[in-house]
mmCIF file of C-alpha atoms in Angstrom:
data_model
loop_
_atom_site.group_PDB
_atom_site.id
_atom_site.type_symbol
_atom_site.label_atom_id
_atom_site.label_comp_id
_atom_site.label_asym_id
_atom_site.label_seq_id
_atom_site.Cartn_x
_atom_site.Cartn_y
_atom_site.Cartn_z
ATOM 1 C CA CYS A 24 17.480 3.750 -20.315
ATOM 2 C CA ALA A 25 18.958 6.211 -18.524
ATOM 3 C CA ARG A 26 17.528 8.747 -20.607
ATOM 4 C CA GLY A 27 14.256 8.545 -22.294
ATOM 5 C CA ALA A 28 12.612 5.180 -23.753
ATOM 6 C CA CYS A 29 13.347 2.131 -21.368
ATOM 7 C CA LEU A 30 12.675 -1.035 -23.663
ATOM 8 C CA VAL A 31 13.112 -4.267 -22.987
ATOM 9 C CA ARG A 32 12.169 -7.407 -24.026
ATOM 10 C CA CYS A 33 9.948 -11.190 -23.658
ATOM 11 C CA ARG A 34 10.374 -13.194 -26.825
ATOM 12 C CA ARG A 35 9.179 -11.066 -29.727
ATOM 13 C CA ARG A 36 7.347 -9.101 -27.761
ATOM 14 C CA LEU A 37 8.039 -5.364 -26.940
ATOM 15 C CA TYR A 38 7.703 -3.299 -23.520
ATOM 16 C CA ASP A 39 8.532 0.354 -22.785
ATOM 17 C CA LEU A 40 8.880 0.428 -18.767
ATOM 18 C CA SER A 41 10.040 4.152 -19.241
ATOM 19 C CA GLY A 42 7.097 5.336 -16.630
ATOM 20 C CA PHE A 43 7.854 1.859 -14.411
ATOM 21 C CA VAL A 44 11.189 2.101 -13.546
ATOM 22 C CA ARG A 45 11.002 3.732 -10.471
ATOM 23 C CA LEU A 46 8.337 2.013 -8.926
ATOM 24 C CA HIS A 47 10.292 -1.808 -9.470
ATOM 25 C CA PRO A 48 10.540 -3.495 -6.397
ATOM 26 C CA GLY A 49 14.117 -5.083 -7.276
ATOM 27 C CA GLY A 50 15.315 -1.517 -8.233
ATOM 28 C CA GLU A 51 15.645 0.794 -10.666
ATOM 29 C CA GLN A 52 19.360 0.134 -11.101
ATOM 30 C CA LEU A 53 18.350 -3.616 -11.823
ATOM 31 C CA LEU A 54 15.990 -2.484 -14.733
ATOM 32 C CA ARG A 55 18.447 -0.434 -16.472
ATOM 33 C CA ARG A 56 20.865 -3.341 -16.556
ATOM 34 C CA ARG A 57 18.004 -5.210 -18.383
ATOM 35 C CA ALA A 58 17.227 -2.761 -20.786
ATOM 36 C CA GLY A 59 17.383 -3.582 -24.485
ATOM 37 C CA THR A 60 17.741 -7.276 -23.167
ATOM 38 C CA ASP A 61 15.244 -11.233 -23.191
ATOM 39 C CA VAL A 62 13.500 -10.744 -19.621
ATOM 40 C CA SER A 63 11.779 -13.928 -20.166
ATOM 41 C CA ALA A 64 14.057 -16.171 -18.370
ATOM 42 C CA ALA A 65 13.983 -13.287 -15.525
ATOM 43 C CA LEU A 66 10.402 -13.846 -15.403
ATOM 44 C CA GLU A 67 10.771 -17.039 -13.802
ATOM 45 C CA GLY A 68 14.119 -15.596 -11.412
ATOM 46 C CA PRO A 69 15.228 -16.459 -9.311
ATOM 47 C CA PRO A 70 15.719 -14.551 -7.810
ATOM 48 C CA HIS A 71 12.186 -13.655 -7.552
ATOM 49 C CA ARG A 72 9.183 -16.142 -9.892
ATOM 50 C CA HIS A 73 6.614 -13.129 -10.773
ATOM 51 C CA SER A 74 3.012 -13.838 -10.127
ATOM 52 C CA ALA A 75 0.113 -14.009 -12.659
ATOM 53 C CA ASN A 76 -0.602 -10.131 -11.911
ATOM 54 C CA ALA A 77 3.113 -9.190 -12.397
ATOM 55 C CA ARG A 78 3.221 -11.339 -16.336
ATOM 56 C CA ARG A 79 -0.960 -9.219 -16.585
ATOM 57 C CA TRP A 80 0.744 -5.834 -15.149
ATOM 58 C CA LEU A 81 3.629 -6.272 -18.106
ATOM 59 C CA GLU A 82 1.223 -6.686 -20.747
ATOM 60 C CA GLN A 83 0.132 -3.195 -20.237
ATOM 61 C CA TYR A 84 3.520 -1.729 -21.279
ATOM 62 C CA TYR A 85 3.581 -3.633 -24.408
ATOM 63 C CA VAL A 86 4.194 -0.893 -27.568
ATOM 64 C CA GLY A 87 5.251 -3.810 -30.645
ATOM 65 C CA GLU A 88 6.697 -6.948 -32.053
ATOM 66 C CA MET A 89 10.265 -7.108 -33.227
ATOM 67 C CA GLU A 90 10.557 -8.498 -36.976
ATOM 68 C CA PRO A 91 11.664 -11.605 -37.438
ATOM 69 C CA GLY A 92 15.451 -12.463 -37.980
ATOM 70 C CA GLU A 93 15.988 -8.900 -35.215
ATOM 71 C CA GLU A 94 17.580 -9.530 -32.682
ATOM 72 C CA GLN A 95 18.354 -6.128 -30.753
ATOM 73 C CA VAL A 96 15.795 -4.053 -29.217
ATOM 74 C CA PRO A 97 14.883 -1.802 -31.839
ATOM 75 C CA PRO A 98 15.271 2.432 -31.069
ATOM 76 C CA ALA A 99 12.401 3.625 -29.317
ATOM 77 C CA ARG A 100 11.191 5.251 -31.730
ATOM 78 C CA GLY A 101 8.756 4.297 -35.002
ATOM 79 C CA ILE A 102 7.148 1.255 -32.973
ATOM 80 C CA ALA A 103 3.802 0.826 -33.742
ATOM 81 C CA GLY A 104 1.615 -1.527 -30.999
ATOM 82 C CA CYS A 105 -0.544 -0.686 -28.085
ATOM 83 C CA SER A 106 -0.506 2.527 -26.032
ATOM 84 C CA ARG A 107 0.606 2.477 -22.773
ATOM 85 C CA GLY A 108 -1.498 1.517 -20.001
ATOM 86 C CA HIS A 109 -4.366 0.411 -22.261
ATOM 87 C CA GLY A 110 -3.851 -3.370 -22.799
ATOM 88 C CA CYS A 111 -3.023 -5.876 -25.944
ATOM 89 C CA ALA A 112 -4.992 -7.942 -27.404
ATOM 90 C CA GLU A 113 -2.332 -9.633 -29.630
ATOM 91 C CA PRO A 114 -0.956 -12.989 -28.163
ATOM 92 C CA ALA A 115 1.059 -13.223 -24.757
ATOM 93 C CA GLY A 116 4.065 -14.120 -25.760
ATOM 94 C CA CYS A 117 5.598 -14.515 -22.764
ATOM 95 C CA PRO A 118 5.224 -17.943 -20.684
ATOM 96 C CA GLY A 119 2.072 -17.821 -18.087
ATOM 97 C CA ALA A 120 1.315 -14.102 -19.017
ATOM 98 C CA PRO A 121 -2.024 -13.113 -19.027
ATOM 99 C CA LEU A 122 -3.402 -10.731 -21.808
ATOM 100 C CA CYS A 123 -4.436 -7.354 -20.539
ATOM 101 C CA ARG A 124 -7.298 -5.656 -22.000
ATOM 102 C CA VAL A 125 -8.450 -3.120 -20.143
ATOM 103 C CA HIS A 126 -10.819 -1.310 -22.778
ATOM 104 C CA ARG A 127 -12.583 -4.930 -22.489
ATOM 105 C CA ASP A 128 -12.793 -3.977 -18.508
ATOM 106 C CA LEU A 129 -16.215 -4.837 -15.890
ATOM 107 C CA VAL A 130 -15.961 -1.544 -15.817
ATOM 108 C CA ASP A 131 -16.460 1.943 -17.341
ATOM 109 C CA TRP A 132 -12.560 3.717 -16.490
ATOM 110 C CA GLN A 133 -13.708 7.300 -18.471
ATOM 111 C CA LYS A 134 -16.542 7.834 -15.536
ATOM 112 C CA PRO A 135 -16.612 7.377 -11.030
ATOM 113 C CA LEU A 136 -15.618 3.766 -10.806
ATOM 114 C CA LEU A 137 -17.552 4.096 -6.512
ATOM 115 C CA TRP A 138 -20.784 3.916 -7.901
ATOM 116 C CA GLN A 139 -20.754 1.155 -10.476
ATOM 117 C CA VAL A 140 -18.312 -1.737 -8.400
ATOM 118 C CA GLY A 141 -20.896 -2.920 -6.453
ATOM 119 C CA TYR A 142 -22.763 -4.098 -9.117
ATOM 120 C CA LEU A 143 -19.346 -6.641 -9.750
ATOM 121 C CA GLY A 144 -21.062 -8.706 -7.903
ATOM 122 C CA GLU A 145 -19.450 -12.671 -7.923
ATOM 123 C CA LYS A 146 -16.671 -11.107 -10.115
ATOM 124 C CA TYR A 147 -15.244 -8.028 -7.973
ATOM 125 C CA ASP A 148 -13.433 -9.618 -5.607
ATOM 126 C CA GLU A 149 -10.898 -11.332 -8.410
ATOM 127 C CA TRP A 150 -10.954 -7.682 -10.256
ATOM 128 C CA VAL A 151 -9.999 -5.741 -7.582
ATOM 129 C CA HIS A 152 -7.396 -7.623 -7.444
ATOM 130 C CA GLN A 153 -5.921 -7.272 -10.270
ATOM 131 C CA PRO A 154 -3.901 -4.727 -10.642
ATOM 132 C CA VAL A 155 -3.883 -1.938 -13.678
ATOM 133 C CA ASP A 156 -1.426 1.225 -13.851
ATOM 134 C CA ARG A 157 -4.071 4.103 -14.229
ATOM 135 C CA PRO A 158 -5.686 7.058 -11.712
ATOM 136 C CA ILE A 159 -8.969 6.125 -10.180
ATOM 137 C CA ARG A 160 -11.487 8.589 -9.896
ATOM 138 C CA LEU A 161 -14.483 8.011 -7.737
ATOM 139 C CA PHE A 162 -17.010 10.611 -7.302
ATOM 140 C CA HIS A 163 -19.194 12.761 -9.378
ATOM 141 C CA SER A 164 -18.582 15.793 -7.836
ATOM 142 C CA ASP A 165 -15.286 17.400 -8.104
ATOM 143 C CA ILE A 166 -15.041 18.051 -4.411
ATOM 144 C CA LEU A 167 -15.605 14.577 -2.887
ATOM 145 C CA GLU A 168 -12.969 13.896 -5.462
ATOM 146 C CA SER A 169 -10.031 16.495 -4.387
ATOM 147 C CA LEU A 170 -11.204 15.540 -0.821
ATOM 148 C CA SER A 171 -10.473 11.941 -1.679
ATOM 149 C CA LYS A 172 -6.704 12.062 -2.745
ATOM 150 C CA THR A 173 -4.061 13.649 -0.646
ATOM 151 C CA ALA A 174 -0.330 14.433 -1.329
ATOM 152 C CA TRP A 175 1.898 12.214 0.726
ATOM 153 C CA TYR A 176 3.186 15.616 2.812
ATOM 154 C CA VAL A 177 -0.130 16.840 3.337
ATOM 155 C CA VAL A 178 0.174 13.805 5.844
ATOM 156 C CA PHE A 179 3.105 15.063 7.498
ATOM 157 C CA MET A 180 2.161 19.165 7.661
ATOM 158 C CA VAL A 181 -1.015 18.504 8.991
ATOM 159 C CA TRP A 182 -0.286 16.114 11.655
ATOM 160 C CA ALA A 183 3.408 16.071 12.466
ATOM 161 C CA PRO A 184 2.520 20.098 14.385
ATOM 162 C CA VAL A 185 0.235 18.312 16.338
ATOM 163 C CA VAL A 186 2.174 15.324 17.470
ATOM 164 C CA LEU A 187 4.675 18.126 18.688
ATOM 165 C CA TYR A 188 2.003 19.731 20.503
ATOM 166 C CA LEU A 189 0.597 16.730 22.439
ATOM 167 C CA SER A 190 3.974 15.486 23.241
ATOM 168 C CA TRP A 191 4.477 18.853 25.078
ATOM 169 C CA VAL A 192 1.144 19.133 26.489
ATOM 170 C CA SER A 193 1.646 15.379 27.711
ATOM 171 C CA TYR A 194 4.631 16.023 29.855
ATOM 172 C CA THR A 195 3.735 19.246 30.740
ATOM 173 C CA SER A 196 1.313 17.783 32.281
ATOM 174 C CA LEU A 197 3.128 14.227 33.998
ATOM 175 C CA ALA A 198 5.849 17.421 35.337
ATOM 176 C CA GLN A 199 3.089 18.548 37.280
ATOM 177 C CA GLY A 200 2.836 14.863 39.255
ATOM 178 C CA ASN A 201 -0.662 14.352 39.673
ATOM 179 C CA THR A 202 -0.872 11.945 37.345
ATOM 180 C CA ARG A 203 -1.782 8.435 39.092
ATOM 181 C CA LEU A 204 -3.059 4.983 37.896
ATOM 182 C CA PHE A 205 -5.788 3.210 39.532
ATOM 183 C CA SER A 206 -6.630 6.500 41.601
ATOM 184 C CA SER A 207 -10.088 5.599 40.731
ATOM 185 C CA PHE A 208 -10.140 2.132 42.667
ATOM 186 C CA THR A 209 -7.935 3.482 45.573
ATOM 187 C CA ALA A 210 -6.277 6.419 46.641
ATOM 188 C CA GLU A 211 -4.020 4.716 48.968
ATOM 189 C CA TYR A 212 -2.637 1.831 46.246
ATOM 190 C CA SER A 213 -2.803 4.474 43.151
ATOM 191 C CA ILE A 214 0.574 4.419 41.262
ATOM 192 C CA PRO A 215 1.780 7.948 40.104
ATOM 193 C CA VAL A 216 3.019 8.606 37.024
ATOM 194 C CA HIS A 217 6.280 10.090 36.310
ATOM 195 C CA LYS A 218 7.369 12.784 33.470
ATOM 196 C CA TYR A 219 10.120 10.568 32.519
ATOM 197 C CA TYR A 220 7.604 8.050 32.225
ATOM 198 C CA PHE A 221 6.382 9.898 28.927
ATOM 199 C CA PRO A 222 9.021 8.359 26.439
ATOM 200 C CA PHE A 223 8.172 4.905 27.293
ATOM 201 C CA ILE A 224 4.294 5.726 27.156
ATOM 202 C CA PHE A 225 5.333 6.778 23.953
ATOM 203 C CA LEU A 226 6.602 4.279 22.539
ATOM 204 C CA LEU A 227 4.028 1.873 24.026
ATOM 205 C CA GLY A 228 1.656 4.356 21.952
ATOM 206 C CA MET A 229 3.384 3.477 18.756
ATOM 207 C CA PHE A 230 3.553 -0.358 19.454
ATOM 208 C CA LEU A 231 -0.277 -0.377 20.015
ATOM 209 C CA TRP A 232 -0.566 1.639 16.718
ATOM 210 C CA SER A 233 1.504 -1.176 14.955
ATOM 211 C CA LEU A 234 -0.803 -3.847 15.842
ATOM 212 C CA LEU A 235 -3.831 -1.759 15.276
ATOM 213 C CA GLU A 236 -2.908 -1.100 11.972
ATOM 214 C CA TYR A 237 -2.032 -4.996 10.857
ATOM 215 C CA LEU A 238 -6.033 -5.915 12.420
ATOM 216 C CA ILE A 239 -7.261 -2.923 10.948
ATOM 217 C CA HIS A 240 -5.691 -4.015 7.143
ATOM 218 C CA ARG A 241 -6.250 -7.824 8.214
ATOM 219 C CA PHE A 242 -9.628 -8.119 9.048
ATOM 220 C CA VAL A 243 -11.127 -4.385 8.155
ATOM 221 C CA PHE A 244 -9.502 -4.161 4.721
ATOM 222 C CA HIS A 245 -9.382 -7.428 3.330
ATOM 223 C CA MET A 246 -12.764 -7.688 4.272
ATOM 224 C CA LYS A 247 -14.489 -9.756 1.789
ATOM 225 C CA PRO A 248 -17.825 -8.077 1.016
ATOM 226 C CA PRO A 249 -20.396 -10.624 0.050
ATOM 227 C CA ALA A 250 -21.751 -10.558 -3.648
ATOM 228 C CA SER A 251 -24.774 -9.978 -2.649
ATOM 229 C CA ASN A 252 -24.063 -6.868 -0.936
ATOM 230 C CA TYR A 253 -23.663 -3.903 -3.206
ATOM 231 C CA TYR A 254 -23.428 -1.292 -0.259
ATOM 232 C CA LEU A 255 -20.759 -3.487 1.654
ATOM 233 C CA ILE A 256 -18.507 -4.055 -2.097
ATOM 234 C CA THR A 257 -19.040 -0.403 -2.749
ATOM 235 C CA LEU A 258 -17.939 0.826 1.226
ATOM 236 C CA HIS A 259 -14.737 -2.032 0.191
ATOM 237 C CA PHE A 260 -13.529 -0.423 -2.329
ATOM 238 C CA LEU A 261 -13.601 3.059 -0.638
ATOM 239 C CA LEU A 262 -11.869 2.338 2.144
ATOM 240 C CA HIS A 263 -9.317 -0.167 0.358
ATOM 241 C CA GLY A 264 -10.257 -1.621 -2.896
ATOM 242 C CA GLN A 265 -9.633 1.200 -4.966
ATOM 243 C CA HIS A 266 -5.591 1.026 -3.567
ATOM 244 C CA HIS A 267 -5.036 -2.363 -4.631
ATOM 245 C CA LYS A 268 -6.796 -1.810 -8.275
ATOM 246 C CA SER A 269 -5.007 1.237 -8.788
ATOM 247 C CA PRO A 270 -1.526 0.516 -6.047
ATOM 248 C CA PHE A 271 0.673 2.524 -7.967
ATOM 249 C CA ASP A 272 -1.753 6.367 -7.662
ATOM 250 C CA SER A 273 0.057 8.494 -5.365
ATOM 251 C CA SER A 274 -2.711 10.312 -4.806
ATOM 252 C CA ARG A 275 -4.045 7.611 -2.861
ATOM 253 C CA LEU A 276 -1.869 6.283 -1.078
ATOM 254 C CA VAL A 277 -2.032 8.426 2.265
ATOM 255 C CA PHE A 278 -5.290 8.885 4.118
ATOM 256 C CA PRO A 279 -6.615 12.290 3.868
ATOM 257 C CA PRO A 280 -6.842 13.931 6.569
ATOM 258 C CA VAL A 281 -10.365 14.845 6.666
ATOM 259 C CA PRO A 282 -11.635 11.089 7.336
ATOM 260 C CA ALA A 283 -8.431 10.483 9.027
ATOM 261 C CA SER A 284 -9.610 13.291 11.490
ATOM 262 C CA LEU A 285 -12.898 11.003 12.671
ATOM 263 C CA VAL A 286 -11.341 8.180 12.817
ATOM 264 C CA ILE A 287 -8.172 9.452 15.012
ATOM 265 C CA GLY A 288 -10.904 11.497 17.068
ATOM 266 C CA PHE A 289 -12.538 8.251 17.414
ATOM 267 C CA PHE A 290 -9.252 6.174 19.019
ATOM 268 C CA TYR A 291 -9.269 9.312 21.194
ATOM 269 C CA GLY A 292 -12.021 8.957 23.057
ATOM 270 C CA VAL A 293 -12.000 5.397 23.411
ATOM 271 C CA LEU A 294 -8.341 6.280 25.584
ATOM 272 C CA ARG A 295 -9.677 8.632 27.347
ATOM 273 C CA LEU A 296 -12.840 6.702 28.773
ATOM 274 C CA LEU A 297 -10.100 3.723 29.361
ATOM 275 C CA LEU A 298 -7.082 6.024 30.848
ATOM 276 C CA PRO A 299 -6.422 8.995 32.850
ATOM 277 C CA GLU A 300 -6.466 12.211 31.337
ATOM 278 C CA VAL A 301 -3.144 12.434 30.680
ATOM 279 C CA LEU A 302 -2.008 9.177 30.303
ATOM 280 C CA GLY A 303 -4.222 8.402 27.711
ATOM 281 C CA LEU A 304 -2.911 11.470 25.892
ATOM 282 C CA SER A 305 0.174 10.099 26.140
ATOM 283 C CA VAL A 306 -0.569 6.536 24.614
ATOM 284 C CA PHE A 307 -2.514 9.043 21.865
ATOM 285 C CA VAL A 308 0.548 11.163 21.067
ATOM 286 C CA GLY A 309 2.817 7.783 20.176
ATOM 287 C CA GLY A 310 -0.281 5.937 18.745
ATOM 288 C CA LEU A 311 -0.331 9.312 16.063
ATOM 289 C CA CYS A 312 3.288 9.349 15.931
ATOM 290 C CA GLY A 313 2.999 5.710 14.762
ATOM 291 C CA TYR A 314 0.286 6.541 11.949
ATOM 292 C CA VAL A 315 2.231 9.416 10.360
ATOM 293 C CA ILE A 316 5.183 6.985 9.850
ATOM 294 C CA TYR A 317 3.100 4.556 8.595
ATOM 295 C CA ASP A 318 1.773 6.667 6.217
ATOM 296 C CA MET A 319 5.119 7.946 5.364
ATOM 297 C CA MET A 320 6.924 4.493 4.929
ATOM 298 C CA HIS A 321 3.625 3.696 3.113
ATOM 299 C CA TYR A 322 4.201 6.329 0.430
ATOM 300 C CA TYR A 323 7.805 5.418 0.138
ATOM 301 C CA LEU A 324 7.166 1.905 -0.351
ATOM 302 C CA HIS A 325 5.564 2.187 -3.190
ATOM 303 C CA TYR A 326 7.273 5.289 -5.229
ATOM 304 C CA GLY A 327 10.661 4.985 -3.494
ATOM 305 C CA SER A 328 13.820 3.099 -4.468
ATOM 306 C CA PRO A 329 15.671 2.118 -1.000
ATOM 307 C CA LYS A 330 19.121 0.378 -1.641
ATOM 308 C CA LYS A 331 19.370 -3.188 -2.523
ATOM 309 C CA GLY A 332 20.294 -5.135 0.871
ATOM 310 C CA THR A 333 18.439 -2.426 3.771
ATOM 311 C CA TYR A 334 15.277 -2.897 6.054
ATOM 312 C CA LEU A 335 13.209 -0.644 3.236
ATOM 313 C CA TYR A 336 14.294 -2.723 0.284
ATOM 314 C CA GLY A 337 13.276 -5.880 1.669
ATOM 315 C CA LEU A 338 10.379 -4.350 3.077
ATOM 316 C CA LYS A 339 8.736 -2.891 -0.201
ATOM 317 C CA ALA A 340 9.925 -5.959 -1.894
ATOM 318 C CA TYR A 341 7.490 -7.908 0.453
ATOM 319 C CA HIS A 342 4.767 -5.223 0.347
ATOM 320 C CA ILE A 343 4.786 -5.566 -3.615
ATOM 321 C CA LYS A 344 4.080 -9.137 -3.124
ATOM 322 C CA HIS A 345 1.233 -8.375 -1.253
ATOM 323 C CA HIS A 346 -0.256 -6.405 -3.785
ATOM 324 C CA PHE A 347 0.758 -8.652 -6.459
ATOM 325 C CA GLU A 348 0.361 -12.684 -5.052
ATOM 326 C CA HIS A 349 -1.054 -12.407 -1.305
ATOM 327 C CA GLN A 350 -3.402 -10.455 -1.736
ATOM 328 C CA LYS A 351 -5.848 -12.105 0.601
ATOM 329 C CA SER A 352 -3.598 -14.693 2.489
ATOM 330 C CA GLY A 353 -0.187 -12.826 4.082
ATOM 331 C CA SER A 354 2.058 -9.504 4.910
ATOM 332 C CA PHE A 355 -0.576 -7.589 6.184
ATOM 333 C CA GLY A 356 2.130 -5.316 8.421
ATOM 334 C CA ILE A 357 3.026 -2.404 6.393
ATOM 335 C CA SER A 358 5.382 -0.595 8.601
ATOM 336 C CA THR A 359 6.235 -3.451 10.013
ATOM 337 C CA ARG A 360 7.111 -7.680 9.659
ATOM 338 C CA PHE A 361 6.338 -8.300 13.646
ATOM 339 C CA TRP A 362 3.142 -9.083 14.040
ATOM 340 C CA ASP A 363 2.584 -11.524 10.540
ATOM 341 C CA HIS A 364 5.014 -13.595 12.259
ATOM 342 C CA PRO A 365 2.756 -14.100 15.719
ATOM 343 C CA PHE A 366 -0.309 -14.193 13.384
ATOM 344 C CA GLN A 367 1.180 -16.541 10.977
ATOM 345 C CA THR A 368 0.906 -14.475 8.216
ATOM 346 C CA LEU A 369 4.114 -14.339 7.042
ATOM 347 C CA ILE A 370 5.142 -15.027 3.580
ATOM 348 C CA PRO A 371 7.197 -17.470 2.770
ATOM 349 C CA GLU A 372 10.720 -17.388 1.083
ATOM 350 C CA GLU A 373 10.573 -18.444 -2.482
ATOM 351 C CA THR A 374 12.736 -21.733 -3.293
ATOM 352 C CA PHE A 375 14.852 -22.388 -6.209
ATOM 353 C CA LYS A 376 15.617 -26.314 -7.627
ATOM 354 C CA LYS A 377 19.079 -26.365 -8.326
ATOM 355 C CA GLU A 378 20.372 -26.766 -11.580
ATOM 356 C CA ASP A 379 22.501 -30.367 -12.304
#
């Protein structure tokens, strides 16, 4: 598996996981160790019982059947079967493995999807939560399509300088000693805000962002649009449904800067109305930093391969469960699981009966 194809078998069916090795939530080393083996028992766990969506996902990599009496996985060359990413119509050989028939999908993948999904009606919710491994095109226009895609590093290149500059502006403004809380209500009892408070205000902004991240993800991105409303279904797919349909489309894992600037500008305006100018800016820049960290982490949780036992390893597995099994019921925190606790949306740990 270190070089070339990474073949595994599930009973008699062969799968080429070469393109999925780095993306596997259990880590690429786990798949490398299982190359050439039967993974049917591993699908049932422990340590993890794979969901119906995970089994459906596996069917996308089907490449052929083993010959009767053959015990070893054959070399990759010469295997006849379905091509990667197009699914197969043969009976599934793995327990609980649903068929993956992308060529019989409800939409035409050769055309932009954004204008098709609204017609799915009652079928949309189930369809959008059955992930596939293929890129998505949203718009007919090449210009709009390019604006809807973003490489992960663009977010850092655009917003990191803004965070640094606004942090400097906030600190130097606070250093002038003119910022006071409640000064619009009373001058006698107003509270001065010193420059030494800036790091704490900055961290407050990051903390508030983590809450906002959770609320937006749960109540906006995971709203269930009415089956009869074409426009709300289309909006849902544009905002987040596309990501759940194709969770490993690398060009759609971070928020494009153009629409992001509109949302960021809105929240800056809200803070300006609620807080004194410099104080609002200090909270805002902390929140903006939190957003940049969130986008970078989100990309890494999909495309990174963190070391087993680390915080990011657990967070990656937790987030992938959200995509494949608990899309509607839990794991709405992305950069942290903190808010899943008080809102009671934490995904429960899996348990397995001990064998006698």
